[in-house]
Short mmCIF file of C-alpha atoms in Angstrom, two decimals:
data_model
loop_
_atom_site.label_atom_id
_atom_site.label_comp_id
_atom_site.label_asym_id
_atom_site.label_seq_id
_atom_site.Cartn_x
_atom_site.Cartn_y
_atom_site.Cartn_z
CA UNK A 1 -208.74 -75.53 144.16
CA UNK A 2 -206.27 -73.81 143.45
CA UNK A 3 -207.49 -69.93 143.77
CA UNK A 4 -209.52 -71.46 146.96
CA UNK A 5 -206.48 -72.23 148.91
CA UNK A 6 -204.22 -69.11 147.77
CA UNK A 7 -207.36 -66.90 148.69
CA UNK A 8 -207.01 -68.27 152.23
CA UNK A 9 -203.70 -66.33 151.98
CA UNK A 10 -205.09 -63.55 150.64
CA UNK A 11 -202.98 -64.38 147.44
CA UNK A 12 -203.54 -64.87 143.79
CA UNK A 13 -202.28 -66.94 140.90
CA UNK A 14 -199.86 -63.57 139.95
CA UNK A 15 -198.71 -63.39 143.26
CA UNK A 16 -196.46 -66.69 142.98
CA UNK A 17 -195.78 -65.72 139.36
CA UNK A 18 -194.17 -62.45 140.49
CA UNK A 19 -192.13 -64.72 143.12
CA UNK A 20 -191.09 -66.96 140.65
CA UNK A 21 -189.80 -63.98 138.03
CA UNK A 22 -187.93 -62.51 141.13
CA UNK A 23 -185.92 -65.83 141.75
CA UNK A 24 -184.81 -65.36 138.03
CA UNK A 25 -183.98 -62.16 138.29
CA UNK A 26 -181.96 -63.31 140.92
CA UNK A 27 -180.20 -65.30 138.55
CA UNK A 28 -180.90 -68.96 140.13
CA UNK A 29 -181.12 -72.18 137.70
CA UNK A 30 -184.48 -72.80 139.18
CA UNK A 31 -186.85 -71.87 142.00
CA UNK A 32 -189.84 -73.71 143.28
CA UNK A 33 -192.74 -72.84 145.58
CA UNK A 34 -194.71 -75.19 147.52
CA UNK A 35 -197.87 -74.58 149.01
CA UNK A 36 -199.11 -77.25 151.80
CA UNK A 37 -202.41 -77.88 154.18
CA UNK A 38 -202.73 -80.91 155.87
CA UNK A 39 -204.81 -82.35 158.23
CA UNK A 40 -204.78 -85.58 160.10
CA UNK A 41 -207.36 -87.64 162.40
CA UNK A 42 -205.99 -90.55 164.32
CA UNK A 43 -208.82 -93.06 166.10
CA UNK A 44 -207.53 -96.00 168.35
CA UNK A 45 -209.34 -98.44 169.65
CA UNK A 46 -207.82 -101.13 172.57
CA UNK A 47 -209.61 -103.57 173.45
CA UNK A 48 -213.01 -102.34 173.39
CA UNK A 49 -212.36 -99.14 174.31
CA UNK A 50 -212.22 -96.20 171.97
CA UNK A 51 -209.04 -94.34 173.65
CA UNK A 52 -207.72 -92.12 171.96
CA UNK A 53 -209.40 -89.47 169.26
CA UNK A 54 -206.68 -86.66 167.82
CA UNK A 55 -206.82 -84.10 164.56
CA UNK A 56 -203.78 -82.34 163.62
CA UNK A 57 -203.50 -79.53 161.18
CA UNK A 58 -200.80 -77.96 159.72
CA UNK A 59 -200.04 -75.49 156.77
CA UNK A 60 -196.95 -73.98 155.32
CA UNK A 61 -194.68 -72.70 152.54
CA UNK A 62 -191.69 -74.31 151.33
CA UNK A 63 -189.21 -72.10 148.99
CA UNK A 64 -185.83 -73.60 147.10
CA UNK A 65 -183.79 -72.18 144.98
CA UNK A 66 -180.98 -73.88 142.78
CA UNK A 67 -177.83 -72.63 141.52
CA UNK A 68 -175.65 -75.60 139.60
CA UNK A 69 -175.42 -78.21 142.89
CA UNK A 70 -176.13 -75.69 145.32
CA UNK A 71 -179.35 -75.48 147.04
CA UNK A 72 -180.85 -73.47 149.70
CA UNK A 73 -184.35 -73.61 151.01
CA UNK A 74 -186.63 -71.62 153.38
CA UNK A 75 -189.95 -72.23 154.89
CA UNK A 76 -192.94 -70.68 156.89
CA UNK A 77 -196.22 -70.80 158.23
CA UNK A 78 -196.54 -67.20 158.29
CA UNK A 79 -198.25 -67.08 154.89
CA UNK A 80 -198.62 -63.17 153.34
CA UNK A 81 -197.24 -61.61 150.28
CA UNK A 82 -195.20 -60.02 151.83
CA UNK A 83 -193.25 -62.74 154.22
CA UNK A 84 -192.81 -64.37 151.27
CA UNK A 85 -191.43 -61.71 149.31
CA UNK A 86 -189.07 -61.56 152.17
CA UNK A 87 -188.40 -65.41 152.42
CA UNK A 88 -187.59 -66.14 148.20
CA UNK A 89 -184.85 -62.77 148.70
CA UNK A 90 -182.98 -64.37 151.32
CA UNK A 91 -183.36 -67.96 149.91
CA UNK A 92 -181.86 -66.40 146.38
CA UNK A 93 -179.12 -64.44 148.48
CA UNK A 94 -178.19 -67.62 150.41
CA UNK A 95 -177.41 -69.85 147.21
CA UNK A 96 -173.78 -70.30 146.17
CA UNK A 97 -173.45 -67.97 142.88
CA UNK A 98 -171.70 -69.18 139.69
CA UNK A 99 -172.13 -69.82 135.85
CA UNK A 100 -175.71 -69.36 134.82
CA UNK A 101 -177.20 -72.71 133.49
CA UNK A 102 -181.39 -71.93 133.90
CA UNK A 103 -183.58 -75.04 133.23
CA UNK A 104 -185.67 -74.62 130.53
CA UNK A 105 -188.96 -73.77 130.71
CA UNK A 106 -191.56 -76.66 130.56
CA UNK A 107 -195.04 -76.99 130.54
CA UNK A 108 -196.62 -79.73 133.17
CA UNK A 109 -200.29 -80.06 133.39
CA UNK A 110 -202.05 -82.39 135.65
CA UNK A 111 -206.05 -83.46 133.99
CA UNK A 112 -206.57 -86.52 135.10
CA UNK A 113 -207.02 -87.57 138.60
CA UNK A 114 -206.23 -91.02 139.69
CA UNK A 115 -208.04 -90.79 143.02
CA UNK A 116 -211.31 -89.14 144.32
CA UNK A 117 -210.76 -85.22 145.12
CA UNK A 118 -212.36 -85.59 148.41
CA UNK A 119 -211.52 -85.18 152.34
CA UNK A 120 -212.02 -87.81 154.40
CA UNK A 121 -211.89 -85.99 157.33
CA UNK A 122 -215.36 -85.25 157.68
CA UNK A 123 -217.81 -84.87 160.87
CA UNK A 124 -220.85 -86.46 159.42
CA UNK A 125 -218.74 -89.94 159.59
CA UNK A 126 -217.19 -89.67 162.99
CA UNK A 127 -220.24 -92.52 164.20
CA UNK A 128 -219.39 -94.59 161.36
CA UNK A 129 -215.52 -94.54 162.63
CA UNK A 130 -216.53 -95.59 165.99
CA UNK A 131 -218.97 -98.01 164.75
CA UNK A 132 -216.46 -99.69 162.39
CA UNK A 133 -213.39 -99.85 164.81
CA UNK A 134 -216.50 -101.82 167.63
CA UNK A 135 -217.21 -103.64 164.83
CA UNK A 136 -213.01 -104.99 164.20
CA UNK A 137 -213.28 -106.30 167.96
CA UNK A 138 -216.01 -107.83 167.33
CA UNK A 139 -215.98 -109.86 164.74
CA UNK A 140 -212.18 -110.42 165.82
CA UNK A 141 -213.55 -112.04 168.73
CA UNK A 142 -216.02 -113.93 166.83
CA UNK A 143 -212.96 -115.72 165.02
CA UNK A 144 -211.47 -117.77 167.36
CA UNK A 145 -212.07 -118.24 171.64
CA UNK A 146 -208.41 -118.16 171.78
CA UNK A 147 -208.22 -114.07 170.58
CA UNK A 148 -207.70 -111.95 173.92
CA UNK A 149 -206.78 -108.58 172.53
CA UNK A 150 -207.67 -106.62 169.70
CA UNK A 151 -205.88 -103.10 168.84
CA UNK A 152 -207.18 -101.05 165.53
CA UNK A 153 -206.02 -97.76 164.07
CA UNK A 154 -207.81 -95.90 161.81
CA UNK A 155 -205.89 -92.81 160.24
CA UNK A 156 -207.76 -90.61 157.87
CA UNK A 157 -205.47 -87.73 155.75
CA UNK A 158 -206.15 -84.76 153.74
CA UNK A 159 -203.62 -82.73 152.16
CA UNK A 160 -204.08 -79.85 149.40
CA UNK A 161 -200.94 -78.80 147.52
CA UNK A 162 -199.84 -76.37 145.26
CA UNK A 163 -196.74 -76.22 143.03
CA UNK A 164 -195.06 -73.12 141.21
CA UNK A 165 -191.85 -73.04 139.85
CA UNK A 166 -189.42 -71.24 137.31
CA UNK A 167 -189.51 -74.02 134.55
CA UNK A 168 -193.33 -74.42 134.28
CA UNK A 169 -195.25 -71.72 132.90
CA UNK A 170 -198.45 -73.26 135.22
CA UNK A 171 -199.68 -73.50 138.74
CA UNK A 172 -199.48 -77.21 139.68
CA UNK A 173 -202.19 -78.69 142.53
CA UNK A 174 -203.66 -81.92 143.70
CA UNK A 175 -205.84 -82.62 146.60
CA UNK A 176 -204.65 -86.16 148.31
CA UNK A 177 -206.84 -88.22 150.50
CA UNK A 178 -205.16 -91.33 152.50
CA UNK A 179 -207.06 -93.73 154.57
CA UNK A 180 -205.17 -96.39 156.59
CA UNK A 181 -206.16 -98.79 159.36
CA UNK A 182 -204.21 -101.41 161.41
CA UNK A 183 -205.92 -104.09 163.03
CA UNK A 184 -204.04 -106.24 165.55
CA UNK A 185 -204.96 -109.42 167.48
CA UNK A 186 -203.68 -111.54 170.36
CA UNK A 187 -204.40 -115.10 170.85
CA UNK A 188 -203.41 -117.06 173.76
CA UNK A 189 -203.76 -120.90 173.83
CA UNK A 190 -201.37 -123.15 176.66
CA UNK A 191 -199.33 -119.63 178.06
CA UNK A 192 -198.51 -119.21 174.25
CA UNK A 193 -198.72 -115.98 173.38
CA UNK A 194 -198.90 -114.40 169.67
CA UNK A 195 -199.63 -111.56 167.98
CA UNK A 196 -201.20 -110.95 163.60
CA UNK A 197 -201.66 -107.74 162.02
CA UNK A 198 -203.04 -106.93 159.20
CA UNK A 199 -204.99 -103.71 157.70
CA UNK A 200 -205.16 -101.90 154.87
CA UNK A 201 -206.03 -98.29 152.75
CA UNK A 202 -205.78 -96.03 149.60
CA UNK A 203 -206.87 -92.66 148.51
CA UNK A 204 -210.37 -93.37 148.94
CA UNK A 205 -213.88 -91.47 149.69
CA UNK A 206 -214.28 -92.77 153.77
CA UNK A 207 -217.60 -94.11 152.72
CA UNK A 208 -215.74 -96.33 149.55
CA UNK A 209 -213.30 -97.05 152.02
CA UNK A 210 -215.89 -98.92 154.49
CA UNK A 211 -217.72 -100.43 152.34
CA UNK A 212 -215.32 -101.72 149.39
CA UNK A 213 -215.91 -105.10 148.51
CA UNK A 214 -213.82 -107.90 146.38
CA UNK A 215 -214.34 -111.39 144.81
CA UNK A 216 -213.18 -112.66 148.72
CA UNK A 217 -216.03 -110.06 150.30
CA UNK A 218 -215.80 -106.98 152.15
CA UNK A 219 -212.41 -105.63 152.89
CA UNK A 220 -212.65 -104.74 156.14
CA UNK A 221 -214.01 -107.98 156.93
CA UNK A 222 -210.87 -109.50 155.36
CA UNK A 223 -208.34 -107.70 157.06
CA UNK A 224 -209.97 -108.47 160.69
CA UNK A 225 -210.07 -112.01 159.87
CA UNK A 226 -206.34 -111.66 158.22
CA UNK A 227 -204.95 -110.86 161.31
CA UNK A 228 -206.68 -113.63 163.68
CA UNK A 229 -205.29 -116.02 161.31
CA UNK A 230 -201.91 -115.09 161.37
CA UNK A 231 -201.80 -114.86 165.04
CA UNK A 232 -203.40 -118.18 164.86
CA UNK A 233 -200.70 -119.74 162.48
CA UNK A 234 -198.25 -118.11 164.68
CA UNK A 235 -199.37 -120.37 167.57
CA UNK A 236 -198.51 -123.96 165.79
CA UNK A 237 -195.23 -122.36 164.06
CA UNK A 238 -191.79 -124.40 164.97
CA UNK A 239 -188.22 -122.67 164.94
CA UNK A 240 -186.81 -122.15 161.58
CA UNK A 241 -184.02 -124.15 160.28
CA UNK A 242 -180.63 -122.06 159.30
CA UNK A 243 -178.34 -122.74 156.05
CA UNK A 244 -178.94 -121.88 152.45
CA UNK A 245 -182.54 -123.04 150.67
CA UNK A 246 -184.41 -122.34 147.97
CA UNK A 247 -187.10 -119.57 149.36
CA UNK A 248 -190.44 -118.49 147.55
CA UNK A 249 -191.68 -115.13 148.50
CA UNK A 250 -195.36 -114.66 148.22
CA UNK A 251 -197.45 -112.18 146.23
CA UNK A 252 -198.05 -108.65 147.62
CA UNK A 253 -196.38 -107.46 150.30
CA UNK A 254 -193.31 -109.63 150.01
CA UNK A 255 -191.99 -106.89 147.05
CA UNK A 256 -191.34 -104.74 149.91
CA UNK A 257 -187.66 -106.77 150.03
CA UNK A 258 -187.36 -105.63 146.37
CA UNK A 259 -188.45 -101.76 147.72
CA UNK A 260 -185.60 -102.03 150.04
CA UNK A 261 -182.83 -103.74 148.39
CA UNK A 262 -183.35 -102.59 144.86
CA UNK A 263 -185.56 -99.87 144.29
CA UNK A 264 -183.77 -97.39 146.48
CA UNK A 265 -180.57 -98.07 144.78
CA UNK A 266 -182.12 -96.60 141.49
CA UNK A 267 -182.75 -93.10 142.89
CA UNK A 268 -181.09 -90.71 141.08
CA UNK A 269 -179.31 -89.32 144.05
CA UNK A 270 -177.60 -92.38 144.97
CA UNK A 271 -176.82 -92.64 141.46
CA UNK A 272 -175.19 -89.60 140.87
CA UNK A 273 -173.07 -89.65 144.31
CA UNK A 274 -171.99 -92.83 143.37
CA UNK A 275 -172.97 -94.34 146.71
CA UNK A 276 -175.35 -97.35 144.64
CA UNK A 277 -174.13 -100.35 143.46
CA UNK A 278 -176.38 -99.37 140.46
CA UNK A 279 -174.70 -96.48 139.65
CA UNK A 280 -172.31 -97.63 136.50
CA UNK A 281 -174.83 -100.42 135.86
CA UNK A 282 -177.17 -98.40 133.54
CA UNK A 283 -177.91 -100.85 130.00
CA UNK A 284 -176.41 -103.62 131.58
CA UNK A 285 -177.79 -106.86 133.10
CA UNK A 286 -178.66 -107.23 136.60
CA UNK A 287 -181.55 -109.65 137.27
CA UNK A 288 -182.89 -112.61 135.56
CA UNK A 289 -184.23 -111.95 132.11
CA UNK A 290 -187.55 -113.22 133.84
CA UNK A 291 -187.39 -110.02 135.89
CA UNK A 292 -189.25 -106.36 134.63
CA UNK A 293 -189.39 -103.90 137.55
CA UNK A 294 -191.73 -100.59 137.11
CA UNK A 295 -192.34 -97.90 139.23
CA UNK A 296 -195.84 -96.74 138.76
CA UNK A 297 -197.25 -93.30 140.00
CA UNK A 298 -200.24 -93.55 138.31
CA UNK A 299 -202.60 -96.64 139.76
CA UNK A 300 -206.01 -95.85 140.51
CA UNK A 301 -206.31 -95.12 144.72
CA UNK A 302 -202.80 -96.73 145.54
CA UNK A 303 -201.40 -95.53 148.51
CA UNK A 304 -198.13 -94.66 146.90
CA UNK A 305 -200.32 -92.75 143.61
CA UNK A 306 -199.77 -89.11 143.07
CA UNK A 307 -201.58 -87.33 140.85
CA UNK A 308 -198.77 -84.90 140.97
CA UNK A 309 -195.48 -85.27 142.53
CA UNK A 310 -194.05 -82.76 145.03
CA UNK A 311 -192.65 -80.95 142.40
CA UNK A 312 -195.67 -80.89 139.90
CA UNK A 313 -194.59 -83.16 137.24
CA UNK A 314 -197.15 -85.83 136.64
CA UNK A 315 -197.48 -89.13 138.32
CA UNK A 316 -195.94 -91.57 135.80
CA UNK A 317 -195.17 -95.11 134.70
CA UNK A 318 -191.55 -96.23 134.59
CA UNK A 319 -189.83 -99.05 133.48
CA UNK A 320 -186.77 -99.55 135.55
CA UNK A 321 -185.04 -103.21 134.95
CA UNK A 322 -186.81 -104.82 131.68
CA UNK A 323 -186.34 -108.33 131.09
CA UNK A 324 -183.50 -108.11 133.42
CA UNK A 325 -181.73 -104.93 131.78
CA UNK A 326 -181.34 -101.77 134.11
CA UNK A 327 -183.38 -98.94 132.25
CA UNK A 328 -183.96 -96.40 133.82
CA UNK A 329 -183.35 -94.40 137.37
CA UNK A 330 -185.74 -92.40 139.20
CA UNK A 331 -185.29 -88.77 139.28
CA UNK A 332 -186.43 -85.68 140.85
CA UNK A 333 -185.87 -82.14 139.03
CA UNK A 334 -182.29 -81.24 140.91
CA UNK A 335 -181.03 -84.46 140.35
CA UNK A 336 -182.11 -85.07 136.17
CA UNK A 337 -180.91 -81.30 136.01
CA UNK A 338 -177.43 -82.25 137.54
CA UNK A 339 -177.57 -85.52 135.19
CA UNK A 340 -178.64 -83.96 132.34
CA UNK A 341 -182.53 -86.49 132.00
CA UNK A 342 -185.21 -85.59 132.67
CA UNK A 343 -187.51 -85.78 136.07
CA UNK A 344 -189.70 -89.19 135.98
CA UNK A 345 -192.04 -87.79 138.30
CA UNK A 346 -190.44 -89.24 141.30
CA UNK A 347 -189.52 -85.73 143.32
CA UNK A 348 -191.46 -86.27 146.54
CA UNK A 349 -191.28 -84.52 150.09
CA UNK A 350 -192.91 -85.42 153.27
CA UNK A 351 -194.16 -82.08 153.90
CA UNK A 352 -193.30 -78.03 153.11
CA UNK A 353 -190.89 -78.17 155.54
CA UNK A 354 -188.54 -80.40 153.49
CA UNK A 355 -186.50 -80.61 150.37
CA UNK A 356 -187.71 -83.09 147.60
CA UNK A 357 -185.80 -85.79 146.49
CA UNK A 358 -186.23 -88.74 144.43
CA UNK A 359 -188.70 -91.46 146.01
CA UNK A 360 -190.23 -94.52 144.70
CA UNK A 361 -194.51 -94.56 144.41
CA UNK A 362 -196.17 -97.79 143.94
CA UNK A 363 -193.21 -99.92 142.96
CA UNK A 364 -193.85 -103.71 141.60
CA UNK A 365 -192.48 -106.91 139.57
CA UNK A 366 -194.53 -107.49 136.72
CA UNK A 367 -196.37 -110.73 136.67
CA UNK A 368 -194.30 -113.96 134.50
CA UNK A 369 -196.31 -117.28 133.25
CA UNK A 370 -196.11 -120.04 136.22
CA UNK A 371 -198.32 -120.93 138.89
CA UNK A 372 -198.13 -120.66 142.11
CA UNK A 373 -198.84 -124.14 142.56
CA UNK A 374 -196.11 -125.29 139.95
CA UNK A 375 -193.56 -123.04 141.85
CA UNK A 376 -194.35 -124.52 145.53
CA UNK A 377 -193.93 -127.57 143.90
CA UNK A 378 -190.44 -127.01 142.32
CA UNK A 379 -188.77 -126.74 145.45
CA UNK A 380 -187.71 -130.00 147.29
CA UNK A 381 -186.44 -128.24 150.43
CA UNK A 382 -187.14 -124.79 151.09
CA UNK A 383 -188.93 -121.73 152.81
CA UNK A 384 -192.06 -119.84 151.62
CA UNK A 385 -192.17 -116.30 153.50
CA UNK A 386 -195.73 -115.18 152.87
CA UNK A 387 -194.80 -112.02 155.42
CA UNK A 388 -192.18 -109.88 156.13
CA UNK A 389 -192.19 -107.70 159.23
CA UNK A 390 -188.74 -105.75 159.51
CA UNK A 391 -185.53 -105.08 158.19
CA UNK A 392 -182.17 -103.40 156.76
CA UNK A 393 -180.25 -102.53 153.67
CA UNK A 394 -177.14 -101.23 153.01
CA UNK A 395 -177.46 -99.00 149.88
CA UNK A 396 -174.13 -98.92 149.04
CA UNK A 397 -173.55 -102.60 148.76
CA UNK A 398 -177.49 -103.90 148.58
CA UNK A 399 -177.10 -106.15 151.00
CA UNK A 400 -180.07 -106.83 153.37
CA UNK A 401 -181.43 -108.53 155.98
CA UNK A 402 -185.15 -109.16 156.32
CA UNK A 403 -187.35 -110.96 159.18
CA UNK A 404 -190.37 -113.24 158.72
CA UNK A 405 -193.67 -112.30 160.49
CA UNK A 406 -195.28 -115.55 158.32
CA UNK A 407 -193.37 -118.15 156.76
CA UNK A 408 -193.50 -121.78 155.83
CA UNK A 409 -191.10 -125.08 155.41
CA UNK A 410 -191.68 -126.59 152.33
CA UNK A 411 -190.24 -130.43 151.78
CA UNK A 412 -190.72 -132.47 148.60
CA UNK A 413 -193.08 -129.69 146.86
CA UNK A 414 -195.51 -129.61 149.58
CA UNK A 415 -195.91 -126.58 152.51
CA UNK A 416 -195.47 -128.90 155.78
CA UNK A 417 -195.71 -125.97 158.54
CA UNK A 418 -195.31 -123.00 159.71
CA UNK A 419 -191.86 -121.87 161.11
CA UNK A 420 -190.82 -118.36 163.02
CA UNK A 421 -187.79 -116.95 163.73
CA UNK A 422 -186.41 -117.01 159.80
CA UNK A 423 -184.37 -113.84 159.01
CA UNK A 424 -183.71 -113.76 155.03
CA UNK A 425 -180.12 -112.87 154.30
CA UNK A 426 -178.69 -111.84 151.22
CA UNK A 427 -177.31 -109.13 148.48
CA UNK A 428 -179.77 -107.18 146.26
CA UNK A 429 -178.22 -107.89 142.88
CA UNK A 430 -177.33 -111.28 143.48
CA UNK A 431 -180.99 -112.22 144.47
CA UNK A 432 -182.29 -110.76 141.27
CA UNK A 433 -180.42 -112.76 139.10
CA UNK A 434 -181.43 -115.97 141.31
CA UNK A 435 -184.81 -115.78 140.47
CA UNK A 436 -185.69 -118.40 138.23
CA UNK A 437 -189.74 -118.51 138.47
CA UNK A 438 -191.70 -115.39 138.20
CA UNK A 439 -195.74 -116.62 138.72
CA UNK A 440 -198.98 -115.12 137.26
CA UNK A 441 -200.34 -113.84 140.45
CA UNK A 442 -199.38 -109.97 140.52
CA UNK A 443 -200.59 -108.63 143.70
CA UNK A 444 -200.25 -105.17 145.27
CA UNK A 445 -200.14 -105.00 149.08
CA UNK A 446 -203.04 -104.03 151.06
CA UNK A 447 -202.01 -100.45 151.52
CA UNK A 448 -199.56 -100.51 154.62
CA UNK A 449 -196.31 -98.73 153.00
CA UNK A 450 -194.23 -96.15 154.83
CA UNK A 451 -190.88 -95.29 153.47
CA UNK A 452 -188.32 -93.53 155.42
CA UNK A 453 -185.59 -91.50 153.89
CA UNK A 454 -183.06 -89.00 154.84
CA UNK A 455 -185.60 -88.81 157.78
CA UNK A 456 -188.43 -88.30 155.90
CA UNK A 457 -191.74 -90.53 156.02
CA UNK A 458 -194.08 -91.00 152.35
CA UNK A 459 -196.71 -93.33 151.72
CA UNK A 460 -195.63 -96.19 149.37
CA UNK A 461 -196.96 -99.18 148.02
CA UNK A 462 -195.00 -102.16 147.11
CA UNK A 463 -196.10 -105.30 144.78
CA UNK A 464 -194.96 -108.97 142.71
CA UNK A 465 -196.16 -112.07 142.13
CA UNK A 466 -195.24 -115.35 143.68
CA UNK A 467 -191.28 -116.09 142.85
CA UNK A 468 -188.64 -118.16 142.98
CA UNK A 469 -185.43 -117.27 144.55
CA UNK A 470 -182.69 -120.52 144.30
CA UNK A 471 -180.46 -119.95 146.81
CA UNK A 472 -180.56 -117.59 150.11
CA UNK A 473 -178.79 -117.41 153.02
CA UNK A 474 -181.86 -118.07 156.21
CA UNK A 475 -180.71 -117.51 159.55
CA UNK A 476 -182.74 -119.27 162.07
CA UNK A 477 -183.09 -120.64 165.26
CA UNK A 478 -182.14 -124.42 164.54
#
């Protein structure tokens, strides 16, 4: 893959080496070169219509080089020799000269792939794309009498990368498909309006994708039914009572809170500003001992998976809070150089128009020993937020402030109803060490993640089992 995509170029393998030797010789710390094509295909159906059919491609260079804390970076879609030649002098001229402190030369080697090496962006499927997006209003409408508009997505991705850099002595690349599709419904029953969405994806081959099946049936099939469900449940849900309960969150997509008000606190370059409420926590306690936290590049066809990260280390498997002692932090090369550690794999980028930083992959709670039964049941008065569908952290402090999209009132160990309007309220580190039932049910989410950063958007996937959380702050509506 890798001479295929340089020879588009007209480039070779020595080509970036003799880039990478003239950063040193510029006397940087470290230099990296990052080769990018991507292309995109968007479908959309509304309401029986398909509407809208786009492809976007792009393709690019990015160029950084490092001296101590000081970074400067380049890029261009004018890809010769030549240009980029040009573009690695002035992005060596540009960085802030002082005391000569090179990272050492490594040697990162990607053989395993995690994910099919495929592009699902491919012509002979465009009927099957139609047909499947007819078939999500269909069967939507099949569900219920009370389901008046359905709204799908399908977005297929293929991206090719290539890493050099001064510290590793090979050519880094990985070829990344990403399949995603959102599937919305409205139901209207006595001038009550609501809305479910649900959906779904991974780095799969398009036709794996359609046709993957589970122990519940075909996913697809699933997610369509999924989201008349919720919309249905929406429809019977009463106002949410306010005050400070016990609250269960669900397994899967529920770790997303966890994402938010933990998980971005442990990237190394809030750590080493200063600006987490991690940051002097490292070996010390901060969640229940029933808590272990991982951050794991490396599951088969996640969305968040990486073969390689944006900086060519390998995808790997970190343990950040064991047993309820902070471990570990994630890092990206700059920031583990600055630190002195080393990179976890973590140094991602939306595209070779940005800088990497340190970014979380498929993050999850490891699974503990009760049930989800005997943890519904341990709460006399509470909530049970199965979905979330918004919210806001403050990295600095970790607190956060999270709204329901599905969510239950529990009384006397039993779920009684449905409520809406619940907003969770509460402080990262504090919620952690409230958890005092971790359950046996370790799910991922569907495939729905988008993290934002610094302005820049990465596919993520987020996981836990079913847990126990004794006290929280719920704003509602009554």
């Amino acid at each position: 893959m890798i001479n295929r995509l340089l020879n588009k170029y007209n480039l070779n393998k020595n080509n970036v080496f003799f880039l990478l030797d003239n950063m040193l010789e510029n006397k940087v710390d470290f230099g990296d070169i990052y080769f990018q094509l991507k292309e995109q295909e968007v479908w959309v159906l509304d309401n029986k219509i398909i509407k809208q059919g786009s492809y976007f491609y792009d393709n690019g260079v990015g160029i950084r080089a490092v001296k101590n804390i000081s970074t400067s970076f380049s890029h261009t879609n004018l890809i010769t020799l030549k240009n980029l030649i040009s573009f690695t002098d002035t992005v060596c001229n540009m960085v802030v000269h002082t005391k000569n402190n090179v990272i050492k030369k490594q040697l990162y080697s990607n053989s395993t792939n995690i994910y099919p090496q495929c592009n699902p962006i491919n012509n002979d499927y465009i009927e099957k794309k139609i047909y499947i997006l007819n078939y999500i209003d269909q069967l939507a409408r099949q569900q219920d009498n009370r389901v008046t508009d359905v709204y799908a997505v399908l977005t297929c991705e293929y991206e090719e990368i290539i890493v050099g850099s001064t510290d590793n002595r090979l050519l880094s690349s990985d070829i990344r498909p990403l399949i995603h599709i959102t599937i919305q419904v409205i139901v209207e029953q006595n001038n009550n309006r609501e809305k479910g969405t649900s959906g779904g994806g991974g780095r799969f081959k398009i036709d794996e994708f359609f046709k993957k099946n589970t122990n519940k049936g075909i996913l697809i099939d699933i997610w369509i039914k999924e989201a008349v469900r919720i919309a249905i449940v929406a429809l019977f849900a009463k106002l949410s009572p306010s005050g400070s309960f016990p609250v269960i969150l669900g397994p899967g997509w529920p770790g997303i809170l966890f994402h938010e008000a933990v998980g971005h606190g442990l990237e190394g370059d809030f750590i080493r500003k200063k600006t987490s409420v991690f940051s002097k926590k490292l070996g010390l306690k901060v969640a229940s001992t029933l808590c272990t936290v991982v951050d794991n590049g490396t599951l088969y066809s996640k969305r968040g998976s990486i073969n390689i990260d944006d900086e060519g280390v390998p995808g790997q498997y970190n343990i950040l809070i064991k047993n309820g002692i902070l471990k570990s932090f994630l890092q990206d090369k700059l920031n583990a150089h600055i630190m002195n550690k080393k990179s976890t794999g973590n140094g991602r980028r939306e595209s070779y128009a940005h800088l990497p930083m340190p970014r979380m992959t498929n993050t999850y709670l490891l699974a503990g020993k009760d049930t989800h039964s005997d943890i519904i049941n341990s709460v006399e008065y509470g909530i049970y937020a199965v979905n979330f569908s918004g919210g806001q952290v403050d990295i600095t402090s970790g607190n956060f402030v999270f709204s329901t999209s599905e969510a239950y009132l529990i009384k006397k160990g039993k779920i009684v109803h449905p409520i809406k309007g619940a907003t969770l309220i509460g402080l990262g580190t504090e919620v952690m060490q409230s958890i005092s039932m971790v359950g046996d049910n370790l799910h991922m989410d569907e495939g729905v993640g988008n993290c934002v950063k610094n302005g820049q958007n990465i596919p993520v996937s987020v996981g836990q089992p079913t847990i126990k959380i004794d006290q929280l702050t719920i704003g509602g509506t009554c």
